[in-house]
Structures are given as structure tokens and as C-alpha cells.
Amino acid sequence: MAALISARRRLLLAGLGLAGAGLAASALAAKHGTALFNPCRAALPADLAGHPLIQAAWAGLDPAQVWDVHAHLVGNGDSGSGITVNPDMLSLRHPLQYAQRLFYLNAGCVHEAPAGQVDRAYVERLHNLMAGLAPGAKLLLFAFERFHDRDGRPVPARTSFHVPDAYAARIAREFPQGFEWAASIHPYRDDCVAALDAAVASGARAVKWLPAAMGIDPADPRCDAFYAALARHDLPLITHAGEEKAVHGGDTQAYGNPLRLRRPLEQGVRVVVAHCASLGEDVDTDRAKGAGKADRVPSFTLFSRLMDEPAYADRLYADISALTQRNRSEAVLRSLLEREEWHHRLLNGSDYPLPGVMPLISPREFAARGMLAESTVPVLDRVRQHNPLLFDFVLKRHLHSRSRRFAPGVFETRDFFTRTAA
């Protein structure tokens, strides 16, 4: 049995690199005392729930305006949800993907759920976490589209996982005081506009894309009809940009180039760049047009260029999910904290369940960099053992660079989405 547990942990540690830690989890634990696995404790003890650090995080905010705009639904379809998982993630023949899946299940506290109860256990854990937030706060839950080929046909073999719109809509409908939902619709589908109309009628607040994993080229003219429908509904498009490490399948990393988002922006779509394109490099196609040389530059550089273009000032936004993960650049995070002129266009998201992958985020490292008070570290570590959602929120509220913090409006995101109902 000990050998089996050891082998399982080795697989988990191997998968951690794909989830984005960037260093061996064992080395991180030795250096910083970071836990390897989510202990999945329940409600915060009274002394922690009332701690001044948490109270300070909520100070100056209206909880009814606080929406976490980036959260994933996870499961295996055992509830009839329609969720599917690529067999590669279920097989030891593909050890890295297998280990990655186990980390996600542990992060969502469903790694020990009885057979037939995984979907339900994940949603129940979300209910538990939301109870630890201030009343009125909400979570935007993502559906997740399949990879499609260029003819608009789904390709299961290249799809890591699929979360149907209908399931996300149902979960949000069953708990409207805590959940909203975002649809995920491939723009190459023949029925994409009809599917979007149906999603809006069912209360969708946004559309979520991960181009590299779904096979979506945002600059493809085949997306134009979908963009026109998004603009007509004034529904924001939340789309990943930069390198993608967490989800496999598409093998089309070039589709994450932030400059490819000019096409929806120029057609009047409100675009939210997930993670601020904070990872990887892309071809600077703007420069290539003039000089004939296709240089690769940090994806964040290209994102920043778009953010600074006046023409996109009322259409281009970004979420700050994943920015505190250890594989992200300190310089990028500092830049975002300090560029206060961008703050009214930034939206907070957790990228849940990833804050529950324990070695991904190290408050102690932020303290060592002078971005967090040393006294906050043990409190944040305790909070995280009970509620990774609250941990992510409190950490970001207290991060600073040169005395600058994220403005309150970064966390009060409701109005950005509810205007779609008008």
C-alpha cells in the first residue's frame, strides 16, 4: 500500500509541472513548507472568519458587486451532466495528464468522492466555499466547449474535457444567490448564433473560449457571424491569450496570440483577455507587416500594446486570474498593480479550482519580494486550507507594489456583466 501511495504521489508531482508550478513540488515544500495536497477542510473557524486580515479585504467593497469572473466546473459526468473527460486523462498510459487530473480533483476536493458522486461533490464543495464569502458575492461558472475541426465538427480525441452549456446553466439556476454562468460556443459551428441566442435566453453572462485547446482562431473570418451576435447581445467574450499549459488537445498555441483579438474588437465585441496574456511568447505580427520579420515577444507585451490603443479603451478588458501562480512573472504582476490607469478595465477571477493546487501559489514568496506583509502569510496559509476561493481574494486584496494595490473596482465586477441584460 505504501508503494502504491508513493507511486500515486509521484504521478501527482509530475502533473504539477503541467498545471504550471514550474518547480518540483517537493523542492517547494522543503524550501517554504508549502503543503502538497489540499486538506479540504470545511468552514473557517470563528477566529479565522473574523480575522482582521479578512475583514480588511472586504472593507470598502459592496459584496453584492463582487463577482469572481473565472471559475471552472469540473466533474466526470456521473450525474448525467454531460461532462466528458478525454480517456488519456484517465489512463496511466498517459501519466502526466493522469496526474494533472488527480491534482485538479484534489484541488476541487472530489478526489475521494464515492463512485457516482464526483459531479455532485464538486458542486457541494462550491456551495461550501461560497458560504465562506461575504453574502452577496457570486461566482461565474464556465461551460467548456469541445475542440472542433475547421468544418465545425467536434473532435473528441482532441478534446481534453467538455462541460455543456446546459449543465452550467442548470447549476447556476439551482443556486442563483451564489452562481452565474458563462456559455462556451465554438464559432465554427453551423448553429453557433442560434446556440448563443439560446444561451442568452438561459441567462448566460459571457462566452468563454480557450482557443489553443478548442481549435478557435479568433482572427478567422468564419467567426464574424458569431462576433456580430455577441455585439448585438452586448455579451462579453472571455478568452485565453498567451501560452496555454493547463488544458491539452488543440496543439494550436498560435491562436492565443493577443493580436488575433483585433478582429472581435474591431467588430464591437467586449473582449476580456484571461490572465492578461501573462505567459509565453507570440509572433509580433504588427511588426512583421512592416519589417517583414516575424519576431517573437512576450505575449504580455502584445496585450499591453492593445490595452494602450485608444480605439479599444471601451472594449478591451482583462481578468487577473492565475497571476499569483508561481510560473507567472513577478514583473507582469507588478506592472498590473502599478498601472492604475488600467484598473477600471481589470476584473478579478480565481481560475478555481487552481488556487486549491497547493504548491501553485506561495504567499511566503510574495512576502520575500516585499509585495505582502510577512504577518499575513500564516493567516493566508490557514485560510487556504479551508477556502481557496477566499484565499485567492484576500491575497489579491493585500498584494502591493510600490504602495499600489488593485483598485476596489477590480473586484466589483457585477456591473460589467449585468449590463448585458439591458
PDB file of N, CA, C and O in Angstrom, residues 150 188 209 211 216-221 223 227 237 239-241 252-266 271 282-283 285-286 302-303 306 312:
ATOM      1  N   ARG A 150     -11.900  22.430 -38.692  1.00  0.00           N
ATOM      2  CA  ARG A 150     -12.160  23.638 -39.472  1.00  0.00           C
ATOM      3  C   ARG A 150     -13.529  23.630 -40.137  1.00  0.00           C
ATOM      4  O   ARG A 150     -14.018  24.675 -40.594  1.00  0.00           O
ATOM      5  N   TYR A 188     -17.155  28.057 -35.173  1.00  0.00           N
ATOM      6  CA  TYR A 188     -17.196  27.397 -36.464  1.00  0.00           C
ATOM      7  C   TYR A 188     -18.449  26.527 -36.616  1.00  0.00           C
ATOM      8  O   TYR A 188     -18.723  26.033 -37.721  1.00  0.00           O
ATOM      9  N   TRP A 209     -13.849  31.173 -24.156  1.00  0.00           N
ATOM     10  CA  TRP A 209     -13.053  30.421 -25.128  1.00  0.00           C
ATOM     11  C   TRP A 209     -11.664  30.136 -24.566  1.00  0.00           C
ATOM     12  O   TRP A 209     -11.110  30.946 -23.814  1.00  0.00           O
ATOM     13  N   PRO A 211      -8.796  29.256 -27.024  1.00  0.00           N
ATOM     14  CA  PRO A 211      -8.541  28.969 -28.444  1.00  0.00           C
ATOM     15  C   PRO A 211      -7.590  27.824 -28.708  1.00  0.00           C
ATOM     16  O   PRO A 211      -7.838  26.984 -29.584  1.00  0.00           O
ATOM     17  N   ILE A 216      -9.857  27.306 -32.008  1.00  0.00           N
ATOM     18  CA  ILE A 216     -10.512  28.540 -32.447  1.00  0.00           C
ATOM     19  C   ILE A 216      -9.447  29.577 -32.806  1.00  0.00           C
ATOM     20  O   ILE A 216      -8.645  29.960 -31.957  1.00  0.00           O
ATOM     21  N   ASP A 217      -9.463  30.039 -34.038  1.00  0.00           N
ATOM     22  CA  ASP A 217      -8.615  31.153 -34.436  1.00  0.00           C
ATOM     23  C   ASP A 217      -9.447  32.427 -34.347  1.00  0.00           C
ATOM     24  O   ASP A 217     -10.323  32.646 -35.186  1.00  0.00           O
ATOM     25  N   PRO A 218      -9.206  33.281 -33.352  1.00  0.00           N
ATOM     26  CA  PRO A 218     -10.033  34.483 -33.201  1.00  0.00           C
ATOM     27  C   PRO A 218      -9.962  35.440 -34.386  1.00  0.00           C
ATOM     28  O   PRO A 218     -10.845  36.291 -34.539  1.00  0.00           O
ATOM     29  N   ALA A 219      -8.922  35.303 -35.227  1.00  0.00           N
ATOM     30  CA  ALA A 219      -8.780  36.183 -36.384  1.00  0.00           C
ATOM     31  C   ALA A 219      -9.409  35.599 -37.645  1.00  0.00           C
ATOM     32  O   ALA A 219      -9.337  36.209 -38.710  1.00  0.00           O
ATOM     33  N   ASP A 220     -10.040  34.450 -37.544  1.00  0.00           N
ATOM     34  CA  ASP A 220     -10.627  33.785 -38.706  1.00  0.00           C
ATOM     35  C   ASP A 220     -11.937  34.466 -39.095  1.00  0.00           C
ATOM     36  O   ASP A 220     -12.809  34.673 -38.235  1.00  0.00           O
ATOM     37  N   PRO A 221     -12.119  34.799 -40.368  1.00  0.00           N
ATOM     38  CA  PRO A 221     -13.390  35.412 -40.802  1.00  0.00           C
ATOM     39  C   PRO A 221     -14.618  34.560 -40.508  1.00  0.00           C
ATOM     40  O   PRO A 221     -15.733  35.094 -40.440  1.00  0.00           O
ATOM     41  N   CYS A 223     -15.469  33.509 -37.840  1.00  0.00           N
ATOM     42  CA  CYS A 223     -16.017  33.923 -36.544  1.00  0.00           C
ATOM     43  C   CYS A 223     -16.923  35.149 -36.647  1.00  0.00           C
ATOM     44  O   CYS A 223     -17.571  35.517 -35.668  1.00  0.00           O
ATOM     45  N   TYR A 227     -19.288  36.994 -33.883  1.00  0.00           N
ATOM     46  CA  TYR A 227     -18.940  38.289 -33.305  1.00  0.00           C
ATOM     47  C   TYR A 227     -20.098  39.275 -33.439  1.00  0.00           C
ATOM     48  O   TYR A 227     -20.380  40.047 -32.515  1.00  0.00           O
ATOM     49  N   LEU A 237     -16.833  38.441 -24.368  1.00  0.00           N
ATOM     50  CA  LEU A 237     -16.103  37.236 -24.708  1.00  0.00           C
ATOM     51  C   LEU A 237     -14.878  37.148 -23.800  1.00  0.00           C
ATOM     52  O   LEU A 237     -14.004  38.013 -23.846  1.00  0.00           O
ATOM     53  N   THR A 239     -11.642  35.233 -23.207  1.00  0.00           N
ATOM     54  CA  THR A 239     -10.834  34.313 -23.998  1.00  0.00           C
ATOM     55  C   THR A 239      -9.401  34.293 -23.526  1.00  0.00           C
ATOM     56  O   THR A 239      -8.803  35.332 -23.243  1.00  0.00           O
ATOM     57  N   HIS A 240      -8.853  33.107 -23.430  1.00  0.00           N
ATOM     58  CA  HIS A 240      -7.452  32.938 -23.041  1.00  0.00           C
ATOM     59  C   HIS A 240      -6.549  33.539 -24.102  1.00  0.00           C
ATOM     60  O   HIS A 240      -6.819  33.445 -25.300  1.00  0.00           O
ATOM     61  N   ALA A 241      -5.442  34.138 -23.666  1.00  0.00           N
ATOM     62  CA  ALA A 241      -4.402  34.594 -24.586  1.00  0.00           C
ATOM     63  C   ALA A 241      -3.053  34.292 -23.953  1.00  0.00           C
ATOM     64  O   ALA A 241      -2.923  34.205 -22.734  1.00  0.00           O
ATOM     65  N   THR A 252      -2.616  24.206 -30.894  1.00  0.00           N
ATOM     66  CA  THR A 252      -2.663  25.376 -31.773  1.00  0.00           C
ATOM     67  C   THR A 252      -2.350  26.613 -30.935  1.00  0.00           C
ATOM     68  O   THR A 252      -3.165  27.527 -30.814  1.00  0.00           O
ATOM     69  N   GLN A 253      -1.154  26.662 -30.363  1.00  0.00           N
ATOM     70  CA  GLN A 253      -0.782  27.740 -29.452  1.00  0.00           C
ATOM     71  C   GLN A 253      -0.829  29.103 -30.129  1.00  0.00           C
ATOM     72  O   GLN A 253      -1.086  30.114 -29.466  1.00  0.00           O
ATOM     73  N   ALA A 254      -0.584  29.160 -31.428  1.00  0.00           N
ATOM     74  CA  ALA A 254      -0.578  30.449 -32.123  1.00  0.00           C
ATOM     75  C   ALA A 254      -1.923  31.150 -32.031  1.00  0.00           C
ATOM     76  O   ALA A 254      -1.997  32.382 -32.146  1.00  0.00           O
ATOM     77  N   TYR A 255      -2.992  30.395 -31.804  1.00  0.00           N
ATOM     78  CA  TYR A 255      -4.319  31.008 -31.704  1.00  0.00           C
ATOM     79  C   TYR A 255      -4.458  31.858 -30.439  1.00  0.00           C
ATOM     80  O   TYR A 255      -5.407  32.626 -30.306  1.00  0.00           O
ATOM     81  N   GLY A 256      -3.502  31.715 -29.501  1.00  0.00           N
ATOM     82  CA  GLY A 256      -3.544  32.517 -28.287  1.00  0.00           C
ATOM     83  C   GLY A 256      -2.864  33.864 -28.412  1.00  0.00           C
ATOM     84  O   GLY A 256      -2.794  34.609 -27.428  1.00  0.00           O
ATOM     85  N   ASN A 257      -2.365  34.203 -29.590  1.00  0.00           N
ATOM     86  CA  ASN A 257      -1.706  35.488 -29.795  1.00  0.00           C
ATOM     87  C   ASN A 257      -2.696  36.626 -29.522  1.00  0.00           C
ATOM     88  O   ASN A 257      -3.744  36.707 -30.178  1.00  0.00           O
ATOM     89  N   PRO A 258      -2.399  37.525 -28.569  1.00  0.00           N
ATOM     90  CA  PRO A 258      -3.340  38.608 -28.272  1.00  0.00           C
ATOM     91  C   PRO A 258      -3.701  39.456 -29.488  1.00  0.00           C
ATOM     92  O   PRO A 258      -4.833  39.969 -29.584  1.00  0.00           O
ATOM     93  N   LEU A 259      -2.783  39.593 -30.441  1.00  0.00           N
ATOM     94  CA  LEU A 259      -3.065  40.431 -31.605  1.00  0.00           C
ATOM     95  C   LEU A 259      -4.176  39.856 -32.476  1.00  0.00           C
ATOM     96  O   LEU A 259      -4.804  40.588 -33.252  1.00  0.00           O
ATOM     97  N   ARG A 260      -4.460  38.566 -32.339  1.00  0.00           N
ATOM     98  CA  ARG A 260      -5.541  37.965 -33.103  1.00  0.00           C
ATOM     99  C   ARG A 260      -6.905  38.416 -32.591  1.00  0.00           C
ATOM    100  O   ARG A 260      -7.934  38.159 -33.232  1.00  0.00           O
ATOM    101  N   LEU A 261      -6.901  39.099 -31.447  1.00  0.00           N
ATOM    102  CA  LEU A 261      -8.164  39.591 -30.896  1.00  0.00           C
ATOM    103  C   LEU A 261      -8.581  40.939 -31.488  1.00  0.00           C
ATOM    104  O   LEU A 261      -9.642  41.468 -31.144  1.00  0.00           O
ATOM    105  N   ARG A 262      -7.756  41.476 -32.373  1.00  0.00           N
ATOM    106  CA  ARG A 262      -8.184  42.707 -33.042  1.00  0.00           C
ATOM    107  C   ARG A 262      -9.494  42.508 -33.793  1.00  0.00           C
ATOM    108  O   ARG A 262     -10.323  43.414 -33.856  1.00  0.00           O
ATOM    109  N   ARG A 263      -9.670  41.334 -34.368  1.00  0.00           N
ATOM    110  CA  ARG A 263     -10.867  41.121 -35.194  1.00  0.00           C
ATOM    111  C   ARG A 263     -12.161  41.271 -34.387  1.00  0.00           C
ATOM    112  O   ARG A 263     -13.050  42.038 -34.784  1.00  0.00           O
ATOM    113  N   PRO A 264     -12.333  40.582 -33.248  1.00  0.00           N
ATOM    114  CA  PRO A 264     -13.571  40.825 -32.484  1.00  0.00           C
ATOM    115  C   PRO A 264     -13.652  42.250 -31.943  1.00  0.00           C
ATOM    116  O   PRO A 264     -14.745  42.833 -31.897  1.00  0.00           O
ATOM    117  N   LEU A 265     -12.532  42.821 -31.540  1.00  0.00           N
ATOM    118  CA  LEU A 265     -12.557  44.192 -31.022  1.00  0.00           C
ATOM    119  C   LEU A 265     -13.048  45.170 -32.081  1.00  0.00           C
ATOM    120  O   LEU A 265     -13.859  46.072 -31.796  1.00  0.00           O
ATOM    121  N   GLU A 266     -12.584  44.990 -33.303  1.00  0.00           N
ATOM    122  CA  GLU A 266     -12.974  45.904 -34.371  1.00  0.00           C
ATOM    123  C   GLU A 266     -14.410  45.704 -34.818  1.00  0.00           C
ATOM    124  O   GLU A 266     -14.962  46.552 -35.528  1.00  0.00           O
ATOM    125  N   VAL A 271     -14.092  42.310 -25.196  1.00  0.00           N
ATOM    126  CA  VAL A 271     -13.208  41.164 -25.037  1.00  0.00           C
ATOM    127  C   VAL A 271     -12.496  41.244 -23.699  1.00  0.00           C
ATOM    128  O   VAL A 271     -11.920  42.280 -23.349  1.00  0.00           O
ATOM    129  N   ASP A 282       4.611  35.215 -28.325  1.00  0.00           N
ATOM    130  CA  ASP A 282       3.879  35.110 -29.585  1.00  0.00           C
ATOM    131  C   ASP A 282       4.578  35.932 -30.650  1.00  0.00           C
ATOM    132  O   ASP A 282       5.387  36.825 -30.347  1.00  0.00           O
ATOM    133  N   VAL A 283       4.233  35.661 -31.884  1.00  0.00           N
ATOM    134  CA  VAL A 283       4.804  36.398 -33.008  1.00  0.00           C
ATOM    135  C   VAL A 283       4.216  37.801 -33.040  1.00  0.00           C
ATOM    136  O   VAL A 283       2.995  37.988 -32.956  1.00  0.00           O
ATOM    137  N   THR A 285       2.999  40.082 -35.022  1.00  0.00           N
ATOM    138  CA  THR A 285       2.523  40.216 -36.394  1.00  0.00           C
ATOM    139  C   THR A 285       2.373  41.667 -36.813  1.00  0.00           C
ATOM    140  O   THR A 285       2.415  41.974 -38.010  1.00  0.00           O
ATOM    141  N   ASP A 286       2.200  42.584 -35.878  1.00  0.00           N
ATOM    142  CA  ASP A 286       2.167  44.006 -36.229  1.00  0.00           C
ATOM    143  C   ASP A 286       3.489  44.435 -36.847  1.00  0.00           C
ATOM    144  O   ASP A 286       3.528  45.105 -37.874  1.00  0.00           O
ATOM    145  N   LEU A 302       2.399  42.199 -26.152  1.00  0.00           N
ATOM    146  CA  LEU A 302       1.385  42.408 -27.183  1.00  0.00           C
ATOM    147  C   LEU A 302       0.052  42.799 -26.550  1.00  0.00           C
ATOM    148  O   LEU A 302      -0.661  43.676 -27.071  1.00  0.00           O
ATOM    149  N   PHE A 303      -0.297  42.160 -25.450  1.00  0.00           N
ATOM    150  CA  PHE A 303      -1.503  42.540 -24.711  1.00  0.00           C
ATOM    151  C   PHE A 303      -1.429  44.004 -24.281  1.00  0.00           C
ATOM    152  O   PHE A 303      -2.388  44.770 -24.430  1.00  0.00           O
ATOM    153  N   LEU A 306      -2.169  46.429 -27.051  1.00  0.00           N
ATOM    154  CA  LEU A 306      -3.605  46.561 -27.314  1.00  0.00           C
ATOM    155  C   LEU A 306      -4.284  47.404 -26.245  1.00  0.00           C
ATOM    156  O   LEU A 306      -5.143  48.249 -26.550  1.00  0.00           O
ATOM    157  N   TYR A 312      -9.448  50.858 -28.454  1.00  0.00           N
ATOM    158  CA  TYR A 312     -10.000  49.717 -27.725  1.00  0.00           C
ATOM    159  C   TYR A 312     -10.294  50.045 -26.263  1.00  0.00           C
ATOM    160  O   TYR A 312     -10.593  49.140 -25.472  1.00  0.00           O
TER     161      TYR A 312
END
